[in-house]
Amino acid sequence: MGLTMEEKQALAREISKRYQRSGKKDKSKILDEFVQNTGYNRKYALHLLANWGRTELVKLAGRVVKLKADAFKKRKAGGGRKPVYQAATIKALKLIWEFFDYMCGKRLSPFLREQMPFLNPCKEFGITKEVKAQLLAISPATIDRKLKPERKKLELKGRSATRPGGLLKHQIPIRVFYTWDERKPGFFELDTVVHDGGNASGEFCCTLNATDLEDV
């Protein structure tokens, strides 16, 4: 397993001191050793060892700046692009989307612009001046992206309450006084279907399906 970036930087920090104090012959040996341990390109390794820790004054935009060749510093967490749409906007978008039967982004985007005069007075949606401006500007693609986690929650997990498995006839032979003959009508497999819409709470119907094995 190769060295990590931190280990390579620590190695460069130590070897560069010895490299910069050594003569030409020893420098070549040190460079060979460093390239073998780090896997760096030879020219890059040479530049790294020769300049590590050195400072140079340069003039940038009329100011003198001191540059030092050293390890890269990790970027602080929390950087990057700030979110464009505030949390209140996404909350209002979700409420409107749910209230108007879960429209897709291509339908919801023009709907927001056309119906905003009627949506704005409804306190339940929490549409402030800033939220209104963002809802009027949001694109269909952004709507779908922001609502994707909510759509995922609404996906049906499957309407069958029956576990998959082998044919039950091999486990529960109903008629045991003669063998099964699937070529003749009258040999059935039965299964219940739960009509609960993916939610088994409350009242719902169950139906029984019967399949004649001759037709399978």
Short mmCIF file of C-alpha atoms in Angstrom, two decimals, residues 12-188:
data_model
loop_
_atom_site.label_atom_id
_atom_site.label_comp_id
_atom_site.label_asym_id
_atom_site.label_seq_id
_atom_site.Cartn_x
_atom_site.Cartn_y
_atom_site.Cartn_z
CA ALA A 12 9.32 15.68 1.49
CA ARG A 13 9.71 18.05 4.44
CA GLU A 14 12.45 15.90 5.99
CA ILE A 15 14.30 14.81 2.85
CA SER A 16 14.31 18.32 1.31
CA LYS A 17 16.52 19.57 4.16
CA ARG A 18 19.09 16.83 3.51
CA TYR A 19 18.77 17.25 -0.26
CA GLN A 20 19.43 21.00 -0.21
CA ARG A 21 22.58 20.53 1.96
CA SER A 22 24.05 17.70 -0.15
CA GLY A 23 26.41 17.73 -3.10
CA LYS A 24 25.47 16.84 -6.66
CA LYS A 25 26.34 13.13 -6.35
CA ASP A 26 24.42 12.65 -3.11
CA LYS A 27 21.47 14.65 -4.44
CA SER A 28 21.02 12.13 -7.24
CA LYS A 29 20.86 9.24 -4.74
CA ILE A 30 18.45 11.12 -2.47
CA LEU A 31 16.25 11.93 -5.45
CA ASP A 32 16.18 8.27 -6.53
CA GLU A 33 15.17 7.24 -3.02
CA PHE A 34 12.45 9.90 -2.83
CA VAL A 35 10.96 8.97 -6.23
CA GLN A 36 10.91 5.29 -5.30
CA ASN A 37 9.12 5.94 -2.00
CA THR A 38 6.55 8.43 -3.26
CA GLY A 39 5.95 7.40 -6.86
CA TYR A 40 6.30 11.03 -7.98
CA ASN A 41 7.45 11.99 -11.46
CA ARG A 42 11.23 12.58 -11.31
CA LYS A 43 11.07 16.17 -12.57
CA TYR A 44 8.30 17.03 -10.14
CA ALA A 45 10.21 15.39 -7.26
CA LEU A 46 13.36 17.35 -8.20
CA HIS A 47 11.44 20.64 -8.18
CA LEU A 48 9.78 19.74 -4.87
CA LEU A 49 12.99 18.88 -3.02
CA ALA A 50 14.94 21.81 -4.45
CA ASN A 51 12.35 24.42 -3.49
CA TRP A 52 10.67 23.05 -0.37
CA GLY A 53 10.68 25.61 2.46
CA ARG A 54 12.19 28.38 0.35
CA THR A 55 10.62 31.82 0.27
CA GLU A 56 10.47 34.31 -2.56
CA LEU A 57 9.24 37.88 -2.75
CA VAL A 58 7.03 38.68 -5.73
CA LYS A 59 5.02 41.73 -6.72
CA LEU A 60 1.30 41.16 -7.27
CA ALA A 61 -1.16 43.97 -8.04
CA GLY A 62 1.28 46.56 -6.76
CA ARG A 63 1.94 44.70 -3.50
CA VAL A 64 4.99 42.70 -2.45
CA VAL A 65 3.96 39.21 -1.39
CA LYS A 66 6.13 36.55 0.24
CA LEU A 67 5.58 33.08 -1.20
CA LYS A 68 6.75 29.94 0.58
CA ALA A 69 7.02 26.48 -0.99
CA ASP A 70 5.34 24.16 1.50
CA ALA A 71 2.61 21.56 1.89
CA PHE A 72 -0.87 22.31 0.65
CA LYS A 73 -3.22 23.28 3.43
CA LYS A 74 -6.56 21.54 3.65
CA ARG A 75 -9.53 23.64 2.74
CA LYS A 76 -11.74 24.43 5.70
CA ALA A 77 -15.00 22.55 5.87
CA GLY A 78 -18.14 24.49 5.16
CA GLY A 79 -16.88 26.17 2.02
CA GLY A 80 -18.38 25.94 -1.40
CA ARG A 81 -21.38 27.49 -3.02
CA LYS A 82 -24.12 28.76 -0.75
CA PRO A 83 -27.63 27.42 -1.39
CA VAL A 84 -29.67 29.66 -3.70
CA TYR A 85 -33.08 28.77 -2.30
CA GLN A 86 -33.74 29.35 1.37
CA ALA A 87 -35.35 26.70 3.56
CA ALA A 88 -38.61 28.67 3.76
CA THR A 89 -38.91 28.56 -0.03
CA ILE A 90 -38.43 24.79 -0.17
CA LYS A 91 -40.96 24.36 2.65
CA ALA A 92 -43.56 26.48 0.81
CA LEU A 93 -42.84 24.62 -2.43
CA LYS A 94 -43.41 21.27 -0.69
CA LEU A 95 -46.70 22.43 0.86
CA ILE A 96 -48.02 23.72 -2.48
CA TRP A 97 -46.88 20.57 -4.25
CA GLU A 98 -48.69 18.35 -1.73
CA PHE A 99 -51.86 20.49 -1.72
CA PHE A 100 -52.18 20.40 -5.52
CA ASP A 101 -51.73 16.65 -5.98
CA TYR A 102 -47.98 16.30 -6.45
CA MET A 103 -47.48 17.89 -9.86
CA CYS A 104 -44.21 17.40 -11.72
CA GLY A 105 -41.80 20.31 -12.11
CA LYS A 106 -42.87 21.10 -15.67
CA ARG A 107 -46.45 21.62 -14.54
CA LEU A 108 -45.76 23.13 -11.14
CA SER A 109 -43.40 25.86 -12.39
CA PRO A 110 -45.93 27.64 -14.68
CA PHE A 111 -48.67 26.93 -12.13
CA LEU A 112 -46.76 28.90 -9.50
CA ARG A 113 -46.39 31.91 -11.79
CA GLU A 114 -50.02 31.87 -12.91
CA GLN A 115 -51.60 31.22 -9.51
CA MET A 116 -49.28 33.26 -7.28
CA PRO A 117 -51.90 36.04 -6.76
CA PHE A 118 -54.16 33.38 -5.22
CA LEU A 119 -51.43 31.46 -3.38
CA ASN A 120 -49.76 34.48 -1.81
CA PRO A 121 -52.62 35.40 0.57
CA CYS A 122 -52.80 31.85 1.99
CA LYS A 123 -50.93 32.01 5.29
CA GLU A 124 -50.65 28.22 5.42
CA PHE A 125 -48.04 28.28 2.65
CA GLY A 126 -45.87 30.88 4.43
CA ILE A 127 -45.11 32.92 1.31
CA THR A 128 -43.07 35.98 2.28
CA LYS A 129 -41.77 38.58 -0.15
CA GLU A 130 -38.45 36.73 -0.52
CA VAL A 131 -40.14 33.33 -0.85
CA LYS A 132 -42.50 34.68 -3.50
CA ALA A 133 -39.59 35.99 -5.59
CA GLN A 134 -37.82 32.63 -5.43
CA LEU A 135 -40.95 30.62 -6.24
CA LEU A 136 -41.55 32.76 -9.32
CA ALA A 137 -37.96 32.22 -10.48
CA ILE A 138 -37.50 28.52 -9.73
CA SER A 139 -37.08 26.26 -12.78
CA PRO A 140 -38.87 22.94 -13.43
CA ALA A 141 -35.60 21.01 -13.13
CA THR A 142 -34.82 22.61 -9.76
CA ILE A 143 -38.33 21.85 -8.52
CA ASP A 144 -37.92 18.17 -9.38
CA ARG A 145 -34.47 18.09 -7.78
CA LYS A 146 -35.63 19.75 -4.55
CA LEU A 147 -38.70 17.52 -4.27
CA LYS A 148 -36.92 14.28 -5.18
CA PRO A 149 -36.50 13.15 -1.52
CA GLU A 150 -40.22 13.75 -0.90
CA ARG A 151 -41.20 11.81 -4.03
CA LYS A 152 -39.00 8.95 -2.87
CA LYS A 153 -40.97 8.71 0.37
CA LEU A 154 -44.21 8.31 -1.57
CA GLU A 155 -43.04 5.45 -3.79
CA LEU A 156 -44.99 2.25 -3.24
CA LYS A 157 -42.88 -0.55 -1.84
CA GLY A 158 -44.92 -3.24 -3.58
CA ARG A 159 -48.55 -4.25 -3.21
CA SER A 160 -48.07 -7.93 -2.62
CA ALA A 161 -48.09 -9.16 0.94
CA THR A 162 -46.91 -12.58 -0.24
CA ARG A 163 -43.28 -13.53 0.09
CA PRO A 164 -41.67 -14.92 -3.07
CA GLY A 165 -40.88 -18.60 -3.02
CA GLY A 166 -41.36 -21.90 -4.77
CA LEU A 167 -44.71 -23.26 -5.87
CA LEU A 168 -46.86 -24.06 -2.86
CA LYS A 169 -48.07 -27.27 -4.48
CA HIS A 170 -44.73 -28.86 -3.56
CA GLN A 171 -45.22 -27.93 0.09
CA ILE A 172 -49.01 -28.23 0.52
CA PRO A 173 -50.46 -30.93 -1.78
CA ILE A 174 -54.18 -30.51 -1.20
CA ARG A 175 -55.24 -33.73 -2.88
CA VAL A 176 -53.00 -36.51 -1.71
CA PHE A 177 -54.74 -39.63 -3.01
CA TYR A 178 -53.30 -39.24 -6.48
CA THR A 179 -50.49 -37.23 -8.07
CA TRP A 180 -50.81 -33.76 -9.54
CA ASP A 181 -51.62 -33.64 -13.23
CA GLU A 182 -51.11 -30.09 -14.45
CA ARG A 183 -52.25 -31.02 -17.94
CA LYS A 184 -55.85 -31.36 -16.75
CA PRO A 185 -58.05 -28.47 -15.64
CA GLY A 186 -58.89 -28.19 -11.98
CA PHE A 187 -55.45 -27.87 -10.41
CA PHE A 188 -55.20 -24.35 -9.00
#
